Amino acid sequence: MTDESIAKLRSLLTAYAERKASAQPPAKTGHGAAEQKRRACADSLRNIVRPVLDGFMAELKNAGHDAYPSVALSFTPRARTANSPETALASALMFKYDPRRGILVQREVKASPTKGRVVTATSDRIGTIGVDAVSTQWVETKTLAFIEDVLKAN
């Protein structure tokens, strides 16, 4: 990531933390166990699920079927209250291969149910680019826009 992208991400997260701190009392419970669980899940996805899916993709391709790689980022803002440790839902950003268009970026932003909004599972496309034109800057721009929208919705 570029220094500019890191600075923007940090400013978004700081603004979100300040907004939530002024709106709610601080949480009384730590989240060490939740962090350990998240890391264990990430390791399982990286070390167990991904190789299995890669194997299936290879077999499908060898059999003449279409199978394409994708990468996703799930993001759950922490909006903690004394009564409920997690009030936000997981939003997702997906980078997928589309054989007709190149790399497709799709997002699913879910607002917190405590905001009184109806939670829907709809997603929208926020960009498409040719495979040979993909750059780190393009991915960072799409990712920062996604994180900003999730933080605004929560």
PDB file of N, CA and C in Angstrom, residues 60-101:
ATOM      1  N   LEU A  60     -11.786 -28.457 -12.534  1.00  0.00           N
ATOM      2  CA  LEU A  60     -12.864 -27.972 -13.391  1.00  0.00           C
ATOM      3  C   LEU A  60     -12.316 -27.466 -14.722  1.00  0.00           C
ATOM      4  N   LYS A  61     -11.214 -26.737 -14.666  1.00  0.00           N
ATOM      5  CA  LYS A  61     -10.605 -26.230 -15.887  1.00  0.00           C
ATOM      6  C   LYS A  61     -10.079 -27.373 -16.756  1.00  0.00           C
ATOM      7  N   ASN A  62      -9.483 -28.382 -16.132  1.00  0.00           N
ATOM      8  CA  ASN A  62      -8.979 -29.540 -16.871  1.00  0.00           C
ATOM      9  C   ASN A  62     -10.112 -30.306 -17.551  1.00  0.00           C
ATOM     10  N   ALA A  63     -11.301 -30.252 -16.968  1.00  0.00           N
ATOM     11  CA  ALA A  63     -12.459 -30.945 -17.540  1.00  0.00           C
ATOM     12  C   ALA A  63     -13.158 -30.079 -18.588  1.00  0.00           C
ATOM     13  N   GLY A  64     -12.607 -28.894 -18.862  1.00  0.00           N
ATOM     14  CA  GLY A  64     -13.176 -28.039 -19.901  1.00  0.00           C
ATOM     15  C   GLY A  64     -14.216 -27.052 -19.425  1.00  0.00           C
ATOM     16  N   HIS A  65     -14.369 -26.910 -18.131  1.00  0.00           N
ATOM     17  CA  HIS A  65     -15.340 -25.960 -17.578  1.00  0.00           C
ATOM     18  C   HIS A  65     -14.655 -24.638 -17.255  1.00  0.00           C
ATOM     19  N   ASP A  66     -15.459 -23.610 -17.047  1.00  0.00           N
ATOM     20  CA  ASP A  66     -14.909 -22.322 -16.658  1.00  0.00           C
ATOM     21  C   ASP A  66     -14.863 -22.211 -15.142  1.00  0.00           C
ATOM     22  N   ALA A  67     -13.732 -21.816 -14.627  1.00  0.00           N
ATOM     23  CA  ALA A  67     -13.562 -21.563 -13.195  1.00  0.00           C
ATOM     24  C   ALA A  67     -12.585 -20.401 -13.083  1.00  0.00           C
ATOM     25  N   TYR A  68     -12.954 -19.383 -12.321  1.00  0.00           N
ATOM     26  CA  TYR A  68     -12.152 -18.172 -12.245  1.00  0.00           C
ATOM     27  C   TYR A  68     -11.802 -17.842 -10.806  1.00  0.00           C
ATOM     28  N   PRO A  69     -10.631 -17.248 -10.607  1.00  0.00           N
ATOM     29  CA  PRO A  69     -10.234 -16.858  -9.247  1.00  0.00           C
ATOM     30  C   PRO A  69     -10.979 -15.605  -8.792  1.00  0.00           C
ATOM     31  N   SER A  70     -11.081 -15.448  -7.491  1.00  0.00           N
ATOM     32  CA  SER A  70     -11.625 -14.219  -6.913  1.00  0.00           C
ATOM     33  C   SER A  70     -10.975 -13.996  -5.556  1.00  0.00           C
ATOM     34  N   VAL A  71     -11.006 -12.761  -5.116  1.00  0.00           N
ATOM     35  CA  VAL A  71     -10.456 -12.393  -3.823  1.00  0.00           C
ATOM     36  C   VAL A  71     -11.498 -11.527  -3.136  1.00  0.00           C
ATOM     37  N   ALA A  72     -11.701 -11.741  -1.843  1.00  0.00           N
ATOM     38  CA  ALA A  72     -12.702 -10.965  -1.109  1.00  0.00           C
ATOM     39  C   ALA A  72     -12.135 -10.470   0.210  1.00  0.00           C
ATOM     40  N   LEU A  73     -12.649  -9.345   0.641  1.00  0.00           N
ATOM     41  CA  LEU A  73     -12.323  -8.779   1.940  1.00  0.00           C
ATOM     42  C   LEU A  73     -13.636  -8.567   2.671  1.00  0.00           C
ATOM     43  N   SER A  74     -13.770  -9.183   3.849  1.00  0.00           N
ATOM     44  CA  SER A  74     -14.940  -8.951   4.687  1.00  0.00           C
ATOM     45  C   SER A  74     -14.533  -7.979   5.781  1.00  0.00           C
ATOM     46  N   PHE A  75     -15.423  -7.039   6.083  1.00  0.00           N
ATOM     47  CA  PHE A  75     -15.113  -5.988   7.038  1.00  0.00           C
ATOM     48  C   PHE A  75     -16.308  -5.765   7.947  1.00  0.00           C
ATOM     49  N   THR A  76     -16.087  -5.896   9.251  1.00  0.00           N
ATOM     50  CA  THR A  76     -17.122  -5.656  10.249  1.00  0.00           C
ATOM     51  C   THR A  76     -16.638  -4.560  11.185  1.00  0.00           C
ATOM     52  N   PRO A  77     -17.184  -3.360  11.084  1.00  0.00           N
ATOM     53  CA  PRO A  77     -16.788  -2.296  12.010  1.00  0.00           C
ATOM     54  C   PRO A  77     -17.179  -2.678  13.436  1.00  0.00           C
ATOM     55  N   ARG A  78     -16.350  -2.309  14.364  1.00  0.00           N
ATOM     56  CA  ARG A  78     -16.647  -2.599  15.767  1.00  0.00           C
ATOM     57  C   ARG A  78     -17.362  -1.412  16.372  1.00  0.00           C
ATOM     58  N   ALA A  79     -18.624  -1.599  16.612  1.00  0.00           N
ATOM     59  CA  ALA A  79     -19.444  -0.584  17.285  1.00  0.00           C
ATOM     60  C   ALA A  79     -19.969  -1.246  18.540  1.00  0.00           C
ATOM     61  N   ARG A  80     -19.218  -1.158  19.598  1.00  0.00           N
ATOM     62  CA  ARG A  80     -19.535  -1.898  20.817  1.00  0.00           C
ATOM     63  C   ARG A  80     -20.341  -1.061  21.801  1.00  0.00           C
ATOM     64  N   THR A  81     -21.271  -1.741  22.438  1.00  0.00           N
ATOM     65  CA  THR A  81     -22.008  -1.145  23.547  1.00  0.00           C
ATOM     66  C   THR A  81     -21.865  -2.091  24.728  1.00  0.00           C
ATOM     67  N   ALA A  82     -22.322  -1.658  25.893  1.00  0.00           N
ATOM     68  CA  ALA A  82     -22.205  -2.501  27.082  1.00  0.00           C
ATOM     69  C   ALA A  82     -23.058  -3.760  26.964  1.00  0.00           C
ATOM     70  N   ASN A  83     -24.176  -3.677  26.252  1.00  0.00           N
ATOM     71  CA  ASN A  83     -25.088  -4.817  26.172  1.00  0.00           C
ATOM     72  C   ASN A  83     -24.804  -5.777  25.025  1.00  0.00           C
ATOM     73  N   SER A  84     -24.316  -5.293  23.914  1.00  0.00           N
ATOM     74  CA  SER A  84     -24.062  -6.188  22.784  1.00  0.00           C
ATOM     75  C   SER A  84     -22.680  -5.911  22.208  1.00  0.00           C
ATOM     76  N   PRO A  85     -21.817  -6.921  22.176  1.00  0.00           N
ATOM     77  CA  PRO A  85     -20.452  -6.706  21.728  1.00  0.00           C
ATOM     78  C   PRO A  85     -20.327  -6.415  20.236  1.00  0.00           C
ATOM     79  N   GLU A  86     -21.166  -6.943  19.395  1.00  0.00           N
ATOM     80  CA  GLU A  86     -21.101  -6.706  17.952  1.00  0.00           C
ATOM     81  C   GLU A  86     -22.447  -6.193  17.461  1.00  0.00           C
ATOM     82  N   THR A  87     -22.482  -4.976  16.946  1.00  0.00           N
ATOM     83  CA  THR A  87     -23.749  -4.443  16.450  1.00  0.00           C
ATOM     84  C   THR A  87     -23.733  -4.253  14.937  1.00  0.00           C
ATOM     85  N   ALA A  88     -22.580  -4.411  14.321  1.00  0.00           N
ATOM     86  CA  ALA A  88     -22.477  -4.228  12.872  1.00  0.00           C
ATOM     87  C   ALA A  88     -22.472  -5.593  12.186  1.00  0.00           C
ATOM     88  N   LEU A  89     -22.845  -5.580  10.927  1.00  0.00           N
ATOM     89  CA  LEU A  89     -22.825  -6.802  10.122  1.00  0.00           C
ATOM     90  C   LEU A  89     -21.622  -6.760   9.193  1.00  0.00           C
ATOM     91  N   ALA A  90     -21.194  -7.919   8.750  1.00  0.00           N
ATOM     92  CA  ALA A  90     -20.036  -7.986   7.866  1.00  0.00           C
ATOM     93  C   ALA A  90     -20.394  -7.520   6.460  1.00  0.00           C
ATOM     94  N   SER A  91     -19.635  -6.575   5.972  1.00  0.00           N
ATOM     95  CA  SER A  91     -19.742  -6.121   4.587  1.00  0.00           C
ATOM     96  C   SER A  91     -18.609  -6.785   3.811  1.00  0.00           C
ATOM     97  N   ALA A  92     -18.738  -6.867   2.501  1.00  0.00           N
ATOM     98  CA  ALA A  92     -17.715  -7.563   1.717  1.00  0.00           C
ATOM     99  C   ALA A  92     -17.368  -6.799   0.442  1.00  0.00           C
ATOM    100  N   LEU A  93     -16.109  -6.903   0.074  1.00  0.00           N
ATOM    101  CA  LEU A  93     -15.588  -6.355  -1.172  1.00  0.00           C
ATOM    102  C   LEU A  93     -14.981  -7.514  -1.940  1.00  0.00           C
ATOM    103  N   MET A  94     -15.418  -7.720  -3.184  1.00  0.00           N
ATOM    104  CA  MET A  94     -14.956  -8.857  -3.974  1.00  0.00           C
ATOM    105  C   MET A  94     -14.335  -8.404  -5.282  1.00  0.00           C
ATOM    106  N   PHE A  95     -13.177  -8.937  -5.580  1.00  0.00           N
ATOM    107  CA  PHE A  95     -12.525  -8.743  -6.868  1.00  0.00           C
ATOM    108  C   PHE A  95     -12.652 -10.065  -7.607  1.00  0.00           C
ATOM    109  N   LYS A  96     -13.355 -10.056  -8.728  1.00  0.00           N
ATOM    110  CA  LYS A  96     -13.625 -11.293  -9.479  1.00  0.00           C
ATOM    111  C   LYS A  96     -13.168 -11.148 -10.923  1.00  0.00           C
ATOM    112  N   TYR A  97     -12.895 -12.270 -11.528  1.00  0.00           N
ATOM    113  CA  TYR A  97     -12.556 -12.274 -12.946  1.00  0.00           C
ATOM    114  C   TYR A  97     -13.821 -12.455 -13.757  1.00  0.00           C
ATOM    115  N   ASP A  98     -14.033 -11.571 -14.709  1.00  0.00           N
ATOM    116  CA  ASP A  98     -15.149 -11.666 -15.642  1.00  0.00           C
ATOM    117  C   ASP A  98     -14.530 -11.832 -17.026  1.00  0.00           C
ATOM    118  N   PRO A  99     -14.767 -12.947 -17.685  1.00  0.00           N
ATOM    119  CA  PRO A  99     -14.095 -13.196 -18.968  1.00  0.00           C
ATOM    120  C   PRO A  99     -14.424 -12.171 -20.048  1.00  0.00           C
ATOM    121  N   ARG A 100     -15.543 -11.481 -19.919  1.00  0.00           N
ATOM    122  CA  ARG A 100     -15.916 -10.477 -20.924  1.00  0.00           C
ATOM    123  C   ARG A 100     -15.377  -9.095 -20.614  1.00  0.00           C
ATOM    124  N   ARG A 101     -15.151  -8.804 -19.340  1.00  0.00           N
ATOM    125  CA  ARG A 101     -14.791  -7.442 -18.957  1.00  0.00           C
ATOM    126  C   ARG A 101     -13.430  -7.299 -18.285  1.00  0.00           C
TER     127      ARG A 101
END
